[in-house]
Amino acid sequence: MNKAAFDSKIMAKAVQLAQKGVYTTHPNPRVGCIITKNQKIIGQGYHQRAGQPHAEINALNSLQDKAQAKGATAYVTLEPCSHTGKTPPCANALIDTGIRRVVIAMQDPNPQVAGQGIERLKAAGIDVEVGILEQQARELNPGFIKRMEQGLPWVRVKLAMSLDGRTAMASGESQWITGPQARADVQRYRARADAILTGIGAVLADDPSLNVRLTAEEMGIEGAVRQPLRVILDSQLQTPLDAKLLDLAGKTIIFVSKTALSNKDLTEKISFFEAKGVEILSVKNDATGYLSLKNILQLLAKKEINEVHVEAGATLGGALIQQGLADEILIYMAPIFMGSDARGLLELPGLNQMKDKINLNINDIRAVGKDWRLSLVLASL
């Protein structure tokens, strides 16, 4: 096999390997590494959890004999780190073992690395190639990349609707629009997220758990299931004291308005929540009078939140889309009609003419049980 074809083939395997960390690497990126010699795989590894060895180290440790690394080629989905964090620099480890060539899918957007690992490898006389299957590598870590490049997390808005675009009956009844397979699929999206976000309307209407209910075995991982951060947008702190999510494993943040935080009538309620381990944070309102969604997302990014999974009502979902803050929209469509009196999918005010319409691109459509899942992005992205 020629060199270019072999490089692509092995990098594709490294991308698949990195996917194994999709539920566990938070807040680190998902990374895979494969080591070859004479066009044969001799070692491989992926990053499993933050604080544990990176993909390159796991690949080197998988070798039967460390001496095998001398003159070998390493394929890595993300530039080897050059700084000391919770683990030593991976670039140094590759240099020390005598690796001759390193093929990298993409440069690390982390300012602490950002090409420094590549330069360190080159300075050591190692042949370095960058850009093999870069798009596939970027798709592994949309949230990490966006957080590093823009200071914002990747926002995925999940919606469920009937064929006639309805999400609940006029009474608010909505369980269940979709079938069990679709609901299990949603659990996997929750599991890969760093945070699950909702609005106070959904909390009051549904008393949701906002947690991952899959087992480690169902997720194909070892160790404990990580519960994403729960985030509630509740400007006036209306969250009930007996809300189900307050007593579940994992952390919760409630974003309130600055006026609510200074309201003396809420002092006791705030103390109750904080005693439960809930973090209460205030943010300014935007021009519409609602909590500033961009400010909230910026604060979450500072807390190393890469991917935000949104399960909310029509108002919050619509606001994220209209403000251009939704990176991905997941719509689960059930083969049912709910009628003209049922509630619509989104609140999108101000779209009065066809020129005002919001254009979307469909990335993927697939059957999930009896339902269909559509993955879409705003056409302007």
Coordinates of C-alpha atoms in Angstrom, one line a residue:
M1 CA 0.0 0.0 0.0
N2 CA 1.3 3.4 -0.9
K3 CA 2.3 5.8 1.9
A4 CA -0.7 8.2 1.5
A5 CA -3.3 5.5 1.5
F6 CA -1.7 3.8 4.5
D7 CA -1.6 7.1 6.4
S8 CA -5.3 7.6 5.8
K9 CA -6.2 4.1 6.7
I10 CA -4.3 4.1 10.0
M11 CA -5.5 7.6 11.0
A12 CA -9.1 6.5 10.4
K13 CA -8.4 3.7 12.9
A14 CA -7.0 6.2 15.3
V15 CA -10.2 8.3 15.0
Q16 CA -12.3 5.2 15.8
L17 CA -10.1 4.5 18.8
A18 CA -10.5 8.1 20.1
Q19 CA -14.3 7.6 19.9
K20 CA -14.0 5.1 22.8
G21 CA -13.4 8.1 25.1
V22 CA -16.5 10.0 24.0
Y23 CA -18.2 9.5 27.4
T24 CA -15.2 9.8 29.7
T25 CA -12.5 12.3 28.8
H26 CA -14.3 15.5 30.1
P27 CA -12.9 18.1 30.1
N28 CA -10.1 16.8 27.9
P29 CA -10.4 16.1 24.2
R30 CA -10.9 12.6 22.8
V31 CA -7.7 11.4 21.3
G32 CA -6.5 8.2 19.7
C33 CA -2.9 7.1 18.8
I34 CA -1.6 4.1 16.8
I35 CA 2.1 3.2 16.4
T36 CA 3.2 1.3 13.3
K37 CA 6.4 -0.2 11.9
N38 CA 6.9 -1.6 8.5
Q39 CA 3.2 -0.9 7.8
K40 CA 2.1 -3.1 10.7
I41 CA 0.3 -1.9 13.9
I42 CA 2.5 -2.6 16.9
G43 CA 0.8 -0.4 19.6
Q44 CA -2.3 1.6 20.1
G45 CA -4.1 3.6 22.8
Y46 CA -6.6 6.3 23.5
H47 CA -7.2 8.9 26.2
Q48 CA -9.7 7.5 28.7
R49 CA -10.1 10.0 31.6
A50 CA -8.7 13.3 32.7
G51 CA -5.7 12.9 34.9
Q52 CA -4.9 9.5 33.4
P53 CA -2.2 9.0 30.7
H54 CA -2.8 10.5 27.3
A55 CA -3.4 8.5 24.1
E56 CA 0.3 8.6 23.1
I57 CA 1.5 7.2 26.5
N58 CA -1.2 4.4 26.4
A59 CA 0.0 3.5 22.9
L60 CA 3.6 3.4 24.0
N61 CA 2.7 1.4 27.0
S62 CA 0.9 -1.2 24.8
L63 CA 4.2 -2.1 23.0
Q64 CA 5.5 -5.5 23.9
D65 CA 9.0 -3.9 24.1
K66 CA 9.6 -0.1 24.3
A67 CA 12.6 -0.6 22.0
Q68 CA 10.0 -1.3 19.2
A69 CA 9.3 2.4 19.1
K70 CA 12.7 3.3 17.7
G71 CA 12.2 4.1 14.0
A72 CA 8.4 3.7 14.2
T73 CA 5.6 6.0 13.1
A74 CA 3.0 7.4 15.5
Y75 CA -0.4 8.4 14.2
V76 CA -2.2 10.9 16.6
T77 CA -5.6 12.5 16.1
L78 CA -4.5 15.6 18.0
E79 CA -1.1 17.3 18.3
P80 CA 0.9 15.8 21.2
C81 CA 0.9 18.2 24.2
S82 CA 4.1 20.1 24.9
H83 CA 3.2 21.4 28.4
T84 CA 3.1 19.7 31.8
G85 CA -0.4 19.5 33.2
K86 CA -1.8 16.6 35.2
T87 CA 0.6 14.4 33.0
P88 CA 4.0 15.1 31.5
P89 CA 4.3 16.3 27.9
C90 CA 3.5 13.6 25.3
A91 CA 5.8 15.2 22.7
N92 CA 8.8 14.5 25.0
A93 CA 7.7 10.9 25.5
L94 CA 7.6 10.3 21.7
I95 CA 11.0 11.9 21.3
D96 CA 12.6 9.9 24.1
T97 CA 11.4 6.6 22.6
G98 CA 13.1 7.2 19.3
I99 CA 9.9 7.6 17.1
R100 CA 11.0 8.5 13.6
R101 CA 7.8 10.0 12.2
V102 CA 4.6 11.5 13.7
V103 CA 1.5 11.9 11.6
I104 CA -1.0 14.3 13.2
A105 CA -4.6 14.9 12.1
M106 CA -4.9 18.4 13.5
Q107 CA -3.1 21.0 15.5
D108 CA -4.2 21.5 19.1
P109 CA -6.3 24.6 19.5
N110 CA -5.3 24.8 23.2
P111 CA -3.2 28.0 23.5
Q112 CA -0.9 26.0 25.9
V113 CA 0.0 23.8 22.9
A114 CA -1.0 25.5 19.6
G115 CA 1.8 24.2 17.5
Q116 CA 4.5 24.0 20.2
G117 CA 4.3 20.2 20.3
I118 CA 4.8 20.0 16.5
E119 CA 7.8 22.3 16.7
R120 CA 9.3 20.3 19.5
L121 CA 9.0 17.1 17.5
K122 CA 10.6 18.8 14.5
A123 CA 13.4 20.3 16.5
A124 CA 14.2 16.7 17.7
G125 CA 14.6 15.7 14.0
I126 CA 11.3 13.8 13.8
D127 CA 9.5 13.9 10.5
V128 CA 6.1 15.5 11.1
E129 CA 3.0 15.6 8.9
V130 CA -0.2 17.5 9.9
G131 CA -3.7 17.5 8.4
I132 CA -4.4 13.8 7.6
L133 CA -8.2 13.4 8.1
E134 CA -8.4 16.7 9.9
Q135 CA -12.1 17.1 9.4
Q136 CA -12.8 13.7 11.0
A137 CA -10.5 14.6 13.9
R138 CA -12.3 17.9 14.4
E139 CA -15.6 16.1 14.6
L140 CA -14.3 14.1 17.6
N141 CA -14.1 17.3 19.7
P142 CA -16.5 20.0 18.5
G143 CA -16.9 21.4 22.1
F144 CA -13.2 21.4 23.1
I145 CA -12.3 23.1 19.8
K146 CA -15.0 25.7 20.1
R147 CA -14.2 26.4 23.7
M148 CA -10.5 26.9 22.9
E149 CA -11.1 29.0 19.8
Q150 CA -14.2 31.1 20.8
G151 CA -14.5 30.8 24.5
L152 CA -17.9 29.1 24.1
P153 CA -19.1 25.5 24.4
W154 CA -20.8 23.5 21.6
V155 CA -24.6 23.8 22.1
R156 CA -26.7 20.9 21.0
V157 CA -30.5 21.6 21.2
K158 CA -32.6 18.4 21.4
L159 CA -36.3 18.5 20.4
A160 CA -39.0 15.9 19.9
M161 CA -42.0 16.4 17.7
S162 CA -44.9 14.8 15.8
L163 CA -45.0 14.8 12.0
D164 CA -47.1 17.9 12.2
G165 CA -44.5 19.7 14.3
R166 CA -46.1 19.5 17.7
T167 CA -44.3 18.9 21.0
A168 CA -47.1 18.6 23.6
M169 CA -50.9 18.6 23.8
A170 CA -52.6 21.9 24.7
S171 CA -52.7 20.7 28.3
G172 CA -48.9 20.3 28.3
E173 CA -49.1 16.5 28.2
S174 CA -46.1 15.2 26.2
Q175 CA -45.1 11.7 27.5
W176 CA -44.3 10.1 25.3
I177 CA -44.0 11.5 21.8
T178 CA -41.1 9.2 20.8
G179 CA -40.5 5.5 21.4
P180 CA -38.1 3.8 23.8
Q181 CA -35.2 3.5 21.3
A182 CA -35.3 7.3 20.7
R183 CA -35.3 8.0 24.4
A184 CA -32.3 5.7 24.9
D185 CA -30.5 7.5 22.0
V186 CA -31.1 10.8 23.9
Q187 CA -29.5 9.2 26.9
R188 CA -26.3 8.7 24.9
Y189 CA -26.2 12.3 23.9
R190 CA -26.7 13.3 27.5
A191 CA -23.8 11.0 28.4
R192 CA -21.4 12.6 26.0
A193 CA -22.3 16.1 27.1
D194 CA -20.5 18.1 29.9
A195 CA -23.7 19.9 30.9
I196 CA -27.5 19.4 30.5
L197 CA -29.3 22.8 30.3
T198 CA -33.0 23.6 30.7
G199 CA -35.2 26.4 31.7
I200 CA -37.4 26.9 34.7
G201 CA -40.5 26.3 32.6
A202 CA -39.5 22.7 32.0
V203 CA -38.5 22.2 35.6
L204 CA -41.9 23.4 36.8
A205 CA -43.8 21.4 34.2
D206 CA -42.0 18.1 34.2
D207 CA -39.8 18.0 37.4
P208 CA -37.0 16.4 35.2
S209 CA -34.0 14.5 36.5
L210 CA -31.6 15.8 33.8
N211 CA -29.2 12.9 34.4
V212 CA -27.7 9.9 32.6
R213 CA -29.6 6.7 33.3
L214 CA -27.4 4.3 31.2
T215 CA -25.1 1.9 33.0
A216 CA -21.4 1.7 32.4
E217 CA -22.0 -1.6 30.6
E218 CA -24.6 -0.1 28.3
M219 CA -22.1 2.7 27.5
G220 CA -19.2 0.3 27.0
I221 CA -17.0 2.0 29.5
E222 CA -15.1 1.0 32.6
G223 CA -15.5 2.8 35.9
A224 CA -18.3 5.1 37.2
V225 CA -20.7 6.8 34.9
R226 CA -20.0 10.6 34.9
Q227 CA -23.1 12.7 35.5
P228 CA -23.1 15.9 33.5
L229 CA -23.5 19.3 35.2
R230 CA -27.2 20.2 35.5
V231 CA -27.8 23.8 34.5
I232 CA -31.2 25.6 35.1
L233 CA -32.0 29.1 33.8
D234 CA -34.3 30.5 36.5
S235 CA -34.2 34.3 36.6
Q236 CA -36.5 34.6 39.6
L237 CA -35.4 31.4 41.5
Q238 CA -38.7 29.6 41.1
T239 CA -37.1 26.1 41.3
P240 CA -39.1 24.1 43.9
L241 CA -37.3 23.1 47.1
D242 CA -38.4 19.5 46.5
A243 CA -37.2 19.4 42.8
K244 CA -36.2 15.8 42.0
L245 CA -32.8 16.8 40.5
L246 CA -31.6 18.3 43.8
D247 CA -31.2 14.9 45.4
L248 CA -29.6 13.1 42.5
A249 CA -25.8 12.4 41.9
G250 CA -24.0 15.2 40.2
K251 CA -23.7 19.0 40.5
T252 CA -26.3 21.6 39.7
I253 CA -26.0 25.3 38.8
I254 CA -29.0 27.7 38.8
F255 CA -28.5 30.9 36.9
V256 CA -30.6 33.8 38.3
S257 CA -31.0 37.5 37.6
K258 CA -29.0 40.0 39.6
T259 CA -32.2 41.3 41.1
A260 CA -33.1 37.8 42.4
L261 CA -29.7 37.4 44.0
S262 CA -30.2 40.6 45.9
N263 CA -33.8 39.9 46.9
K264 CA -33.9 39.5 50.7
D265 CA -37.0 37.4 50.4
L266 CA -35.0 34.7 48.6
T267 CA -32.1 34.6 51.0
E268 CA -33.4 31.6 52.9
K269 CA -34.1 29.7 49.7
I270 CA -30.7 30.4 48.3
S271 CA -29.2 29.1 51.6
F272 CA -31.2 25.9 51.2
F273 CA -30.0 25.3 47.7
E274 CA -26.4 26.0 48.6
A275 CA -26.6 23.6 51.5
K276 CA -27.7 21.0 48.9
G277 CA -24.5 21.8 47.0
V278 CA -26.2 23.9 44.3
E279 CA -24.3 26.8 42.9
I280 CA -26.3 29.9 42.4
L281 CA -24.9 32.4 39.9
S282 CA -26.3 35.7 38.7
V283 CA -26.0 37.0 35.1
K284 CA -27.2 40.2 33.5
N285 CA -30.2 40.4 31.3
D286 CA -29.9 40.9 27.6
A287 CA -31.8 43.5 25.5
T288 CA -34.9 41.4 25.5
G289 CA -35.1 41.3 29.3
Y290 CA -34.1 37.6 29.6
L291 CA -31.0 36.2 31.1
S292 CA -28.1 36.7 28.7
L293 CA -27.6 33.3 27.0
K294 CA -24.2 34.2 25.6
N295 CA -23.0 35.3 29.0
I296 CA -24.2 32.0 30.5
L297 CA -22.4 30.0 27.9
Q298 CA -19.2 32.0 28.4
L299 CA -19.4 31.3 32.1
L300 CA -19.9 27.6 31.4
A301 CA -16.9 27.6 29.1
K302 CA -14.8 29.0 31.9
K303 CA -15.8 26.0 33.9
E304 CA -14.4 23.8 31.2
I305 CA -17.7 22.8 29.8
N306 CA -17.2 21.6 26.2
E307 CA -20.6 20.3 25.1
V308 CA -24.0 21.6 26.3
H309 CA -27.0 19.4 25.7
V310 CA -30.2 21.5 25.8
E311 CA -33.6 19.9 26.7
A312 CA -35.9 22.8 27.2
G313 CA -39.2 24.4 26.1
A314 CA -40.0 26.2 22.9
T315 CA -39.0 29.6 24.2
L316 CA -35.4 28.8 25.3
G317 CA -34.8 26.5 22.3
G318 CA -36.0 29.2 19.9
A319 CA -33.9 31.9 21.6
L320 CA -30.7 29.8 21.3
I321 CA -31.4 29.3 17.6
Q322 CA -32.4 32.9 16.8
Q323 CA -29.4 34.2 18.6
G324 CA -27.1 31.9 16.6
L325 CA -25.9 30.1 19.7
A326 CA -27.2 26.6 18.7
D327 CA -24.4 24.7 17.0
E328 CA -26.5 21.6 16.4
I329 CA -30.2 20.8 16.4
L330 CA -31.4 17.3 17.1
I331 CA -35.0 16.6 16.2
Y332 CA -36.6 13.3 17.0
M333 CA -39.7 13.0 14.8
A334 CA -42.4 10.5 15.6
P335 CA -44.9 9.1 13.1
I336 CA -47.9 10.6 14.8
F337 CA -50.2 13.6 14.4
M338 CA -51.1 15.7 17.4
G339 CA -53.4 18.2 15.9
S340 CA -53.6 21.9 15.4
D341 CA -54.4 22.7 19.1
A342 CA -51.2 21.1 20.3
R343 CA -48.1 23.1 21.1
G344 CA -45.6 24.0 18.4
L345 CA -41.9 23.1 18.3
L346 CA -40.3 26.5 18.8
E347 CA -41.1 30.1 19.6
L348 CA -39.4 32.1 16.8
P349 CA -41.0 35.6 16.9
G350 CA -40.3 38.2 14.2
L351 CA -40.3 35.8 11.2
N352 CA -42.9 37.6 9.2
Q353 CA -41.7 37.1 5.6
M354 CA -40.0 34.4 3.7
K355 CA -36.8 36.4 3.7
D356 CA -36.8 36.1 7.5
K357 CA -36.8 32.3 7.5
I358 CA -34.0 30.5 9.3
N359 CA -32.2 28.2 6.9
L360 CA -30.8 24.9 8.0
N361 CA -28.4 22.3 6.7
I362 CA -29.2 18.6 7.3
N363 CA -26.1 16.7 8.4
D364 CA -27.7 13.4 9.0
I365 CA -31.1 11.6 9.0
R366 CA -31.5 8.1 10.4
A367 CA -34.2 5.8 11.8
V368 CA -34.1 5.3 15.6
G369 CA -36.6 2.6 16.4
K370 CA -39.9 3.7 14.9
D371 CA -38.8 7.4 14.9
W372 CA -36.5 9.5 12.8
R373 CA -33.5 11.5 14.1
L374 CA -32.5 14.6 12.2
S375 CA -29.2 16.4 12.9
L376 CA -29.1 19.9 11.6
V377 CA -27.0 23.0 11.8
L378 CA -27.8 26.6 10.9
A379 CA -26.9 27.3 7.3
S380 CA -24.8 30.3 8.2
L381 CA -22.4 28.1 10.4

